[in-house]
Short mmCIF file of C-alpha atoms in Angstrom, two decimals:
data_model
loop_
_atom_site.label_atom_id
_atom_site.label_comp_id
_atom_site.label_asym_id
_atom_site.label_seq_id
_atom_site.Cartn_x
_atom_site.Cartn_y
_atom_site.Cartn_z
CA UNK A 599 150.59 184.41 127.10
CA UNK A 600 147.47 186.95 125.61
CA UNK A 601 148.57 189.27 122.86
CA UNK A 602 147.46 192.59 121.95
CA UNK A 603 147.06 194.26 118.36
CA UNK A 604 147.42 197.74 118.67
CA UNK A 605 146.85 198.90 115.31
CA UNK A 606 146.84 203.20 113.98
CA UNK A 607 144.05 204.37 111.90
CA UNK A 608 145.48 207.93 111.98
CA UNK A 609 145.37 209.68 108.74
CA UNK A 610 149.11 209.56 108.48
CA UNK A 611 148.30 205.29 107.87
CA UNK A 612 146.08 206.34 104.23
CA UNK A 613 149.59 207.89 102.82
CA UNK A 614 149.69 206.17 99.32
CA UNK A 615 151.88 203.42 98.51
CA UNK A 616 153.01 203.00 94.33
CA UNK A 617 152.84 198.85 93.84
CA UNK A 618 154.78 199.11 90.30
CA UNK A 619 152.25 200.69 88.20
CA UNK A 620 149.18 198.83 89.88
CA UNK A 621 146.33 200.57 91.88
CA UNK A 622 147.34 202.41 94.45
CA UNK A 623 147.11 201.64 98.07
CA UNK A 624 146.87 202.69 101.48
CA UNK A 625 149.77 201.66 104.68
CA UNK A 626 146.84 200.73 106.58
CA UNK A 627 146.11 198.27 103.64
CA UNK A 628 149.02 196.97 103.58
CA UNK A 629 149.32 196.70 107.59
CA UNK A 630 145.77 195.00 107.54
CA UNK A 631 147.82 192.73 104.97
CA UNK A 632 150.56 192.11 107.39
CA UNK A 633 147.65 191.70 110.31
CA UNK A 634 145.63 188.95 107.97
CA UNK A 635 148.68 187.17 108.48
CA UNK A 636 149.98 186.52 111.36
CA UNK A 637 145.87 185.74 112.46
CA UNK A 638 146.11 183.09 110.22
CA UNK A 639 149.41 181.92 111.75
CA UNK A 640 147.95 181.54 114.91
CA UNK A 641 144.85 180.35 113.58
CA UNK A 642 146.67 177.00 112.79
CA UNK A 643 149.12 177.01 115.33
CA UNK A 644 148.66 179.12 118.41
CA UNK A 645 144.91 178.41 118.46
CA UNK A 646 144.85 178.99 122.36
CA UNK A 647 146.56 182.34 122.19
CA UNK A 648 144.00 184.65 123.53
CA UNK A 649 144.65 188.14 120.90
CA UNK A 650 142.67 191.11 121.20
CA UNK A 651 141.87 193.86 118.85
CA UNK A 652 142.27 198.09 120.05
CA UNK A 653 142.31 200.95 117.03
CA UNK A 654 143.85 204.34 117.91
CA UNK A 655 144.62 207.67 116.90
CA UNK A 656 143.69 211.05 118.84
CA UNK A 657 141.70 208.35 121.15
CA UNK A 658 141.65 203.94 122.09
CA UNK A 659 138.77 201.47 120.90
CA UNK A 660 138.55 197.91 121.76
CA UNK A 661 137.87 196.44 118.99
CA UNK A 662 137.13 192.96 119.43
CA UNK A 663 138.01 191.79 122.88
CA UNK A 664 140.19 188.65 124.17
CA UNK A 665 139.52 185.95 121.58
CA UNK A 666 140.69 182.50 119.56
CA UNK A 667 138.04 184.02 116.88
CA UNK A 668 140.57 184.44 114.51
CA UNK A 669 137.97 185.01 112.34
CA UNK A 670 136.26 187.50 113.86
CA UNK A 671 139.93 189.72 113.65
CA UNK A 672 140.22 189.23 110.48
CA UNK A 673 136.82 190.99 109.91
CA UNK A 674 137.23 193.90 112.14
CA UNK A 675 140.42 194.60 110.23
CA UNK A 676 138.21 194.22 106.97
CA UNK A 677 136.27 197.54 108.82
CA UNK A 678 138.20 199.42 109.96
CA UNK A 679 137.86 202.94 110.14
CA UNK A 680 140.01 206.42 109.87
CA UNK A 681 140.21 208.53 111.75
CA UNK A 682 142.56 211.87 113.25
CA UNK A 683 146.62 212.52 114.74
CA UNK A 684 147.91 209.96 116.12
CA UNK A 685 148.24 209.76 120.14
CA UNK A 686 150.67 206.92 121.62
CA UNK A 687 150.02 207.98 125.27
CA UNK A 688 146.99 207.16 126.03
CA UNK A 689 146.90 203.95 123.16
CA UNK A 690 149.02 202.55 125.61
CA UNK A 691 147.28 204.02 128.60
CA UNK A 692 143.96 201.31 126.92
CA UNK A 693 146.51 198.98 126.19
CA UNK A 694 147.37 199.09 129.79
CA UNK A 695 143.21 199.39 131.15
CA UNK A 696 142.01 195.99 128.47
CA UNK A 697 145.33 193.33 129.53
CA UNK A 698 145.07 194.82 133.46
CA UNK A 699 141.21 194.10 133.38
CA UNK A 700 141.45 190.45 131.86
CA UNK A 701 144.38 188.89 133.09
CA UNK A 702 145.59 191.08 136.49
CA UNK A 703 148.99 192.21 136.70
CA UNK A 704 150.86 189.44 136.75
CA UNK A 705 150.40 187.51 133.34
CA UNK A 706 153.06 188.23 130.73
CA UNK A 707 151.41 189.75 127.15
CA UNK A 708 152.48 190.47 124.18
CA UNK A 709 152.13 193.65 122.07
CA UNK A 710 151.93 194.14 119.15
CA UNK A 711 152.02 198.01 117.80
CA UNK A 712 151.24 198.38 114.11
CA UNK A 713 151.92 202.27 113.01
CA UNK A 714 153.78 203.93 109.73
CA UNK A 715 156.23 205.71 112.78
CA UNK A 716 154.74 208.73 112.02
CA UNK A 717 154.79 210.52 115.79
CA UNK A 718 151.76 212.46 116.18
CA UNK A 719 152.04 216.40 116.73
CA UNK A 720 152.19 218.68 119.55
CA UNK A 721 150.58 217.35 122.60
CA UNK A 722 149.70 214.08 122.42
CA UNK A 723 152.37 213.06 120.41
CA UNK A 724 155.03 210.36 121.10
CA UNK A 725 158.20 212.82 120.98
CA UNK A 726 156.34 215.06 123.41
CA UNK A 727 155.48 212.50 125.83
CA UNK A 728 159.05 210.94 125.94
CA UNK A 729 160.10 214.95 126.37
CA UNK A 730 158.59 215.67 129.25
CA UNK A 731 158.87 212.13 131.39
CA UNK A 732 161.20 214.10 134.46
CA UNK A 733 158.76 216.75 134.73
CA UNK A 734 154.91 215.01 135.63
CA UNK A 735 153.30 213.91 138.67
CA UNK A 736 152.49 210.73 140.41
CA UNK A 737 148.96 210.94 139.11
CA UNK A 738 150.19 211.77 135.15
CA UNK A 739 153.12 209.09 134.38
CA UNK A 740 153.40 207.95 131.94
CA UNK A 741 152.17 204.39 130.71
CA UNK A 742 155.83 202.58 130.50
CA UNK A 743 155.97 200.44 132.15
CA UNK A 744 153.73 198.20 132.29
CA UNK A 745 152.54 196.72 135.57
CA UNK A 746 152.49 193.66 134.16
CA UNK A 747 155.28 191.44 132.48
CA UNK A 748 155.50 192.68 128.52
CA UNK A 749 157.20 192.54 125.37
CA UNK A 750 156.41 194.87 123.16
CA UNK A 751 156.54 194.37 119.19
CA UNK A 752 156.95 197.36 117.14
CA UNK A 753 156.23 196.73 113.41
CA UNK A 754 156.36 200.14 111.26
CA UNK A 755 155.60 200.27 107.33
CA UNK A 756 158.38 202.23 106.91
CA UNK A 757 161.52 201.16 105.72
CA UNK A 758 164.44 201.70 107.44
CA UNK A 759 165.70 205.10 105.26
CA UNK A 760 162.30 206.40 105.92
CA UNK A 761 162.89 206.43 109.51
CA UNK A 762 165.51 207.60 109.97
CA UNK A 763 165.21 210.55 108.14
CA UNK A 764 163.71 212.02 111.73
CA UNK A 765 164.34 211.28 114.87
CA UNK A 766 161.25 208.58 114.68
CA UNK A 767 163.31 205.57 115.55
CA UNK A 768 164.98 207.15 118.27
CA UNK A 769 161.93 207.75 119.81
CA UNK A 770 160.58 204.21 119.47
CA UNK A 771 163.63 202.60 120.73
CA UNK A 772 163.42 204.35 123.55
CA UNK A 773 159.82 203.57 123.78
CA UNK A 774 161.06 200.11 123.35
CA UNK A 775 163.52 200.77 126.40
CA UNK A 776 160.79 201.98 128.41
CA UNK A 777 158.88 198.87 128.06
CA UNK A 778 161.22 196.41 129.18
CA UNK A 779 162.91 196.40 126.21
CA UNK A 780 162.00 192.12 125.68
CA UNK A 781 160.90 193.01 122.62
CA UNK A 782 162.24 194.33 119.19
CA UNK A 783 161.06 197.05 116.70
CA UNK A 784 160.49 195.76 113.01
CA UNK A 785 160.90 197.64 109.95
CA UNK A 786 160.47 197.14 105.36
CA UNK A 787 163.41 195.92 104.05
CA UNK A 788 163.11 198.00 100.94
CA UNK A 789 160.18 199.67 99.23
CA UNK A 790 156.95 199.37 100.71
CA UNK A 791 154.98 196.28 98.67
CA UNK A 792 152.96 193.49 100.14
CA UNK A 793 155.80 191.21 99.64
CA UNK A 794 158.20 193.29 101.64
CA UNK A 795 155.46 193.58 104.11
CA UNK A 796 155.02 189.87 104.53
CA UNK A 797 158.21 189.37 104.92
CA UNK A 798 158.60 191.90 107.76
CA UNK A 799 154.94 190.11 109.71
CA UNK A 800 156.95 187.06 108.81
CA UNK A 801 160.02 187.85 111.31
CA UNK A 802 157.69 188.59 113.89
CA UNK A 803 155.88 185.52 113.49
CA UNK A 804 159.80 183.61 113.24
CA UNK A 805 160.50 185.71 116.76
CA UNK A 806 157.36 185.58 118.72
CA UNK A 807 154.41 183.28 117.44
CA UNK A 808 156.90 180.04 116.23
CA UNK A 809 155.08 176.58 117.31
CA UNK A 810 157.51 175.35 119.34
CA UNK A 811 157.05 170.99 118.55
CA UNK A 812 159.45 168.68 120.50
CA UNK A 813 159.29 165.20 121.20
CA UNK A 814 158.18 163.47 124.50
CA UNK A 815 160.32 160.22 125.32
CA UNK A 816 159.38 157.34 127.73
CA UNK A 817 161.50 154.21 127.89
CA UNK A 818 160.55 152.50 124.83
CA UNK A 819 157.29 155.05 123.89
CA UNK A 820 157.90 158.33 122.90
CA UNK A 821 154.36 160.70 121.38
CA UNK A 822 154.65 164.47 118.84
CA UNK A 823 153.79 167.57 121.44
CA UNK A 824 153.27 170.70 121.05
CA UNK A 825 154.35 173.09 124.59
CA UNK A 826 152.77 176.06 124.44
CA UNK A 827 153.07 179.14 125.33
CA UNK A 828 156.98 177.96 123.63
CA UNK A 829 159.15 177.83 126.73
CA UNK A 830 161.48 181.31 126.85
CA UNK A 831 165.33 180.63 127.01
CA UNK A 832 166.66 181.06 130.22
CA UNK A 833 169.34 182.99 132.15
CA UNK A 834 171.33 181.04 135.17
CA UNK A 835 173.00 184.32 137.44
CA UNK A 836 174.70 182.37 139.49
CA UNK A 837 177.00 181.62 135.97
CA UNK A 838 180.36 183.81 135.84
CA UNK A 839 179.38 184.01 131.56
CA UNK A 840 175.55 183.78 131.86
CA UNK A 841 174.46 181.83 128.98
CA UNK A 842 170.57 181.66 128.07
CA UNK A 843 169.16 178.37 127.97
CA UNK A 844 167.38 176.50 126.28
CA UNK A 845 164.20 173.32 126.47
CA UNK A 846 165.49 170.99 124.22
CA UNK A 847 162.98 169.51 121.41
CA UNK A 848 163.51 165.47 123.56
CA UNK A 849 161.70 165.78 126.77
CA UNK A 850 163.28 162.97 128.28
CA UNK A 851 160.48 161.06 131.16
CA UNK A 852 163.65 160.49 133.29
CA UNK A 853 160.58 158.37 136.44
CA UNK A 854 157.40 158.98 137.90
CA UNK A 855 156.70 160.50 142.10
CA UNK A 856 153.60 160.62 144.41
CA UNK A 857 152.07 163.86 144.65
CA UNK A 858 152.68 164.56 147.93
CA UNK A 859 156.06 164.02 147.94
CA UNK A 860 156.79 167.00 145.56
CA UNK A 861 154.01 168.98 147.06
CA UNK A 862 154.32 172.97 145.48
CA UNK A 863 157.64 173.18 144.18
CA UNK A 864 158.68 176.69 142.96
CA UNK A 865 158.75 176.93 139.19
CA UNK A 866 159.53 179.46 136.77
CA UNK A 867 157.12 179.13 134.26
CA UNK A 868 153.60 176.74 133.16
CA UNK A 869 153.10 175.92 130.06
CA UNK A 870 150.33 173.31 128.54
CA UNK A 871 151.45 169.86 126.16
CA UNK A 872 149.61 169.00 124.09
CA UNK A 873 150.24 165.58 121.26
CA UNK A 874 150.38 166.71 118.09
CA UNK A 875 147.54 164.93 116.38
CA UNK A 876 145.25 166.31 119.85
CA UNK A 877 146.54 169.62 119.01
CA UNK A 878 144.86 169.80 115.62
CA UNK A 879 141.14 169.65 116.66
CA UNK A 880 140.93 171.33 120.16
CA UNK A 881 138.05 173.78 120.11
CA UNK A 882 137.34 176.93 121.50
CA UNK A 883 136.38 176.64 124.93
CA UNK A 884 135.81 180.25 126.51
CA UNK A 885 138.08 183.15 126.85
CA UNK A 886 139.24 182.50 130.36
CA UNK A 887 142.68 182.59 131.64
CA UNK A 888 143.08 178.53 131.49
CA UNK A 889 143.37 176.68 128.99
CA UNK A 890 141.56 173.66 128.68
CA UNK A 891 141.66 170.29 126.71
CA UNK A 892 139.10 167.21 126.61
CA UNK A 893 139.67 164.57 129.75
CA UNK A 894 138.83 161.53 127.40
CA UNK A 895 139.90 162.59 122.60
CA UNK A 896 136.85 161.81 120.93
CA UNK A 897 137.45 159.58 117.25
CA UNK A 898 138.12 162.48 115.03
CA UNK A 899 140.96 163.91 117.76
CA UNK A 900 142.79 160.85 118.08
CA UNK A 901 144.09 160.92 114.11
CA UNK A 902 141.99 157.44 112.96
CA UNK A 903 142.05 155.44 116.63
CA UNK A 904 145.94 155.34 116.95
CA UNK A 905 147.25 155.43 119.66
CA UNK A 906 148.90 158.19 121.79
CA UNK A 907 151.37 158.03 124.28
CA UNK A 908 150.64 161.64 125.34
CA UNK A 909 146.69 161.03 126.63
CA UNK A 910 148.16 157.81 128.33
CA UNK A 911 149.98 159.33 129.93
CA UNK A 912 147.79 161.73 131.31
CA UNK A 913 145.05 159.63 132.01
CA UNK A 914 147.42 157.74 134.03
CA UNK A 915 149.00 160.68 136.07
CA UNK A 916 145.47 161.43 136.79
CA UNK A 917 144.41 158.03 138.59
CA UNK A 918 147.61 157.75 140.01
CA UNK A 919 147.98 160.92 141.64
CA UNK A 920 151.07 161.42 140.00
CA UNK A 921 154.00 163.66 138.53
CA UNK A 922 156.22 162.27 135.84
CA UNK A 923 159.80 164.13 136.56
CA UNK A 924 160.95 165.33 133.05
CA UNK A 925 164.23 166.50 131.35
CA UNK A 926 164.81 169.16 129.92
CA UNK A 927 168.56 170.10 129.09
CA UNK A 928 171.92 169.37 130.48
CA UNK A 929 170.83 169.33 134.81
CA UNK A 930 167.73 171.33 133.74
CA UNK A 931 164.16 169.40 134.80
CA UNK A 932 160.71 169.95 135.58
CA UNK A 933 157.50 168.34 135.67
CA UNK A 934 154.59 166.70 133.87
CA UNK A 935 151.31 166.91 135.60
CA UNK A 936 147.59 166.41 135.17
CA UNK A 937 145.94 169.64 136.15
CA UNK A 938 141.59 169.32 136.86
CA UNK A 939 139.64 172.50 135.92
CA UNK A 940 136.53 171.22 136.40
CA UNK A 941 134.67 167.65 136.59
CA UNK A 942 135.46 167.51 132.09
CA UNK A 943 138.12 168.96 131.75
CA UNK A 944 141.80 168.48 132.54
CA UNK A 945 145.32 169.76 131.33
CA UNK A 946 148.63 167.78 131.12
CA UNK A 947 150.94 170.56 132.24
CA UNK A 948 154.64 170.81 132.51
CA UNK A 949 156.06 173.55 134.94
CA UNK A 950 160.12 174.41 134.21
CA UNK A 951 161.83 174.11 137.69
CA UNK A 952 165.43 176.30 137.60
CA UNK A 953 167.99 174.91 136.38
CA UNK A 954 170.28 172.73 138.33
CA UNK A 955 171.07 168.94 139.64
CA UNK A 956 169.29 169.70 142.99
CA UNK A 957 165.76 172.15 142.06
CA UNK A 958 164.52 170.70 144.77
CA UNK A 959 166.11 170.43 148.10
CA UNK A 960 164.16 168.49 149.96
CA UNK A 961 164.17 165.63 146.63
CA UNK A 962 168.10 165.56 146.74
CA UNK A 963 169.61 165.38 143.30
CA UNK A 964 166.92 164.48 140.70
CA UNK A 965 169.57 162.47 139.52
CA UNK A 966 170.16 160.59 142.86
CA UNK A 967 166.43 159.10 142.48
CA UNK A 968 166.19 155.56 142.05
CA UNK A 969 163.00 152.96 141.80
CA UNK A 970 161.02 151.79 144.83
CA UNK A 971 162.18 148.24 143.66
CA UNK A 972 165.63 148.77 144.11
CA UNK A 973 165.93 149.46 147.72
CA UNK A 974 166.80 147.47 150.17
CA UNK A 975 163.31 148.18 152.01
CA UNK A 976 160.36 149.96 150.48
CA UNK A 977 161.24 154.12 152.22
CA UNK A 978 158.10 154.53 152.22
CA UNK A 979 157.45 151.41 154.06
CA UNK A 980 154.94 148.23 154.04
CA UNK A 981 151.41 150.23 155.01
CA UNK A 982 152.74 153.25 153.35
CA UNK A 983 153.65 154.76 156.93
CA UNK A 984 156.57 156.77 156.26
CA UNK A 985 158.67 158.53 153.92
CA UNK A 986 162.21 159.13 152.26
CA UNK A 987 161.54 162.82 152.20
CA UNK A 988 162.73 165.58 152.83
CA UNK A 989 166.13 163.80 152.30
CA UNK A 990 168.43 165.48 155.36
CA UNK A 991 171.81 167.35 153.65
CA UNK A 992 174.61 166.19 154.75
CA UNK A 993 176.36 170.03 155.56
CA UNK A 994 174.10 171.87 158.38
CA UNK A 995 172.11 174.46 157.03
CA UNK A 996 173.36 178.00 158.18
CA UNK A 997 170.19 178.85 159.20
CA UNK A 998 170.24 176.88 161.42
CA UNK A 999 172.91 178.03 163.31
CA UNK A 1000 172.56 179.99 166.30
CA UNK A 1001 173.18 183.43 164.45
CA UNK A 1002 172.26 186.78 166.31
CA UNK A 1003 169.87 188.30 163.93
CA UNK A 1004 168.50 191.98 164.86
CA UNK A 1005 165.03 192.65 163.23
CA UNK A 1006 163.35 194.97 164.79
CA UNK A 1007 164.21 196.81 167.52
CA UNK A 1008 163.17 195.12 170.12
CA UNK A 1009 165.43 192.65 169.53
CA UNK A 1010 168.25 194.44 169.52
CA UNK A 1011 166.91 196.43 173.23
CA UNK A 1012 166.65 192.88 174.45
CA UNK A 1013 170.09 191.12 173.74
CA UNK A 1014 171.42 195.00 175.65
CA UNK A 1015 168.99 194.70 178.70
CA UNK A 1016 170.22 191.15 178.85
CA UNK A 1017 173.49 192.37 179.31
CA UNK A 1018 172.62 194.90 182.07
CA UNK A 1019 170.81 192.11 183.93
CA UNK A 1020 173.84 190.26 184.08
CA UNK A 1021 175.78 192.95 185.29
CA UNK A 1022 174.32 194.02 187.87
CA UNK A 1023 174.87 190.62 189.23
CA UNK A 1024 178.71 190.49 189.09
CA UNK A 1025 180.27 188.88 190.44
CA UNK A 1026 177.58 185.47 190.14
CA UNK A 1027 176.67 185.97 186.14
CA UNK A 1028 180.70 186.56 185.15
CA UNK A 1029 180.14 183.51 182.88
CA UNK A 1030 176.54 184.06 181.59
CA UNK A 1031 177.77 188.11 181.27
CA UNK A 1032 180.41 187.68 179.09
CA UNK A 1033 178.77 185.28 177.22
CA UNK A 1034 176.32 187.36 176.39
CA UNK A 1035 178.70 190.64 175.63
CA UNK A 1036 180.51 188.49 173.27
CA UNK A 1037 177.23 187.20 171.09
CA UNK A 1038 176.69 191.00 170.59
CA UNK A 1039 179.96 191.77 169.90
CA UNK A 1040 180.80 188.70 166.61
CA UNK A 1041 177.00 190.07 165.86
CA UNK A 1042 177.79 194.44 165.21
CA UNK A 1043 181.43 193.47 164.13
CA UNK A 1044 180.08 190.85 161.67
CA UNK A 1045 177.23 193.47 160.08
CA UNK A 1046 179.79 196.50 160.58
CA UNK A 1047 177.85 197.81 163.79
CA UNK A 1048 180.51 199.94 165.18
CA UNK A 1049 178.11 202.64 167.23
CA UNK A 1050 176.70 199.72 169.01
CA UNK A 1051 179.70 198.62 170.55
CA UNK A 1052 180.77 202.57 171.87
CA UNK A 1053 177.18 202.62 173.07
CA UNK A 1054 176.69 199.14 174.68
CA UNK A 1055 180.76 200.70 176.09
CA UNK A 1056 179.38 203.31 177.79
CA UNK A 1057 176.51 202.30 179.37
CA UNK A 1058 178.35 199.82 181.18
CA UNK A 1059 180.69 202.88 182.28
CA UNK A 1060 177.79 204.12 183.48
CA UNK A 1061 176.42 200.98 185.12
CA UNK A 1062 179.92 201.08 187.05
CA UNK A 1063 179.59 204.36 188.20
CA UNK A 1064 175.91 203.02 190.01
CA UNK A 1065 177.32 200.64 191.54
CA UNK A 1066 176.26 200.81 195.21
CA UNK A 1067 178.70 200.82 198.44
CA UNK A 1068 177.72 196.99 198.94
CA UNK A 1069 178.39 195.55 195.64
CA UNK A 1070 182.40 193.32 195.49
CA UNK A 1071 184.99 195.36 193.95
CA UNK A 1072 185.31 192.46 191.45
CA UNK A 1073 182.03 193.82 189.34
CA UNK A 1074 183.65 197.04 189.43
CA UNK A 1075 186.70 195.22 187.41
CA UNK A 1076 185.34 193.33 185.36
CA UNK A 1077 182.23 196.30 183.60
CA UNK A 1078 185.43 198.80 183.10
CA UNK A 1079 187.13 195.59 181.58
CA UNK A 1080 184.59 195.15 179.22
CA UNK A 1081 183.90 198.36 178.49
CA UNK A 1082 187.53 199.58 178.27
CA UNK A 1083 187.90 195.77 175.31
CA UNK A 1084 184.27 197.09 173.31
CA UNK A 1085 185.75 200.28 172.90
CA UNK A 1086 188.94 198.38 171.40
CA UNK A 1087 186.88 196.94 169.37
CA UNK A 1088 184.93 199.76 167.93
CA UNK A 1089 188.20 201.10 166.24
CA UNK A 1090 188.43 198.54 163.83
CA UNK A 1091 191.72 198.01 165.03
CA UNK A 1092 192.66 194.14 163.34
CA UNK A 1093 194.14 193.13 166.82
CA UNK A 1094 191.02 193.85 168.35
CA UNK A 1095 188.82 193.64 166.28
CA UNK A 1096 189.39 189.73 165.13
CA UNK A 1097 185.53 188.68 165.36
CA UNK A 1098 186.95 184.87 165.95
CA UNK A 1099 188.03 186.85 169.29
CA UNK A 1100 186.80 186.74 172.48
CA UNK A 1101 186.34 189.05 175.90
CA UNK A 1102 187.40 186.97 178.83
CA UNK A 1103 187.11 188.03 182.17
CA UNK A 1104 189.24 189.86 184.28
CA UNK A 1105 191.40 187.74 186.65
CA UNK A 1106 191.28 189.22 189.66
CA UNK A 1107 192.53 188.20 193.28
CA UNK A 1108 190.62 188.61 196.72
CA UNK A 1109 191.63 186.32 198.57
CA UNK A 1110 193.90 188.11 201.07
#
């Protein structure tokens, strides 16, 4: 998940801060100190994170494009210049442009806005931008929400008491809400000083940039790994009281399956899995959207040539063309697989399925899968000519039933014309006529399409008046009877509008 650091370099950031009688610092100096702390942490624990640095005042500038070179980011911080007034709206437009140009609109991104809380003055200020939100045309829309998934973290080089003296906090909260609400506003606790700013950026690190360390188990083998980016908690919508479910730090491989059997399953997120010993030696591998790891780690990467199960697993999955099913928590599974980006580069990836005991319907319940060796006969056949998948469901699915669905007007028109064609062939087509009529009646009742029942009834009455003299008299009786029954059903009366009720032919006797 790439990060954009948006640094405020307006004149208000040059306001002095007295630190216990020592030399005076500017708020900008405190912000730079906090960002250096963040970059040092990411260089040690989040080296695969792509980060860009932007500065803004009345205009914006991309100081460092997306990179993993944190030395370049820190060098740019040390050379910041001071400019004029704050105009946050233009800066947010710049963030949108930079992210979409590099990553498109599907890649989630984190935005770290560092400011002193000054909203600016007059036109272009945040206050003015928020007040005119509903007065804008489509060509001058506010840049939030971004067209890509976003987490926004606002780092205020000011304490909460200072911000609450004006409407600054209310405006920042509205800004956070417009961004999607998935973020946080951080303020300095207590007096402005190096220590309090460090504590604030420490809270940001704990919230968004703490590495996810886990232990990958497979039988008696295990390996310490880092999962990147950190898996986010997942809320299951189907639960009565939804509770966020987090990935366990103990990842248990429950089995292996061929890639052809698992195909391309739906996943909620994808992550890179790195053995801890190897992760410390990962080098810069470019600025693309895919993170790469050397296929065969060097001797220095192997931490004294000690065996590593994660490296063994990666190589085995690649050679055998299989994936490993891994349990992430109670009734929650994912898969580990090797993803090759080139002939020399490949990754050990982990994809998370939706929390469920059977996330992939064609495999059935994951807990019901077992070793091929325990089956009475080889489910793949002696020559691998068949497959046990997909597992046939015990209950017939609703989409396999003969259900009437009208997606386009032409489909409805076809069903009505079929009824009219049979109506003109009465009494020979009596059974077919009532079969099609009842099919349309049930669909109309299911959709609450009362007007359709009235319309078809009127059509049948019209057909009755147009019958030629040579027509059998039973045809007129049946058409009148069917039209009357449809009108009763369209009234909504439970006696005649019951879904399971069928219109039966009118009993007539012309033998005499």
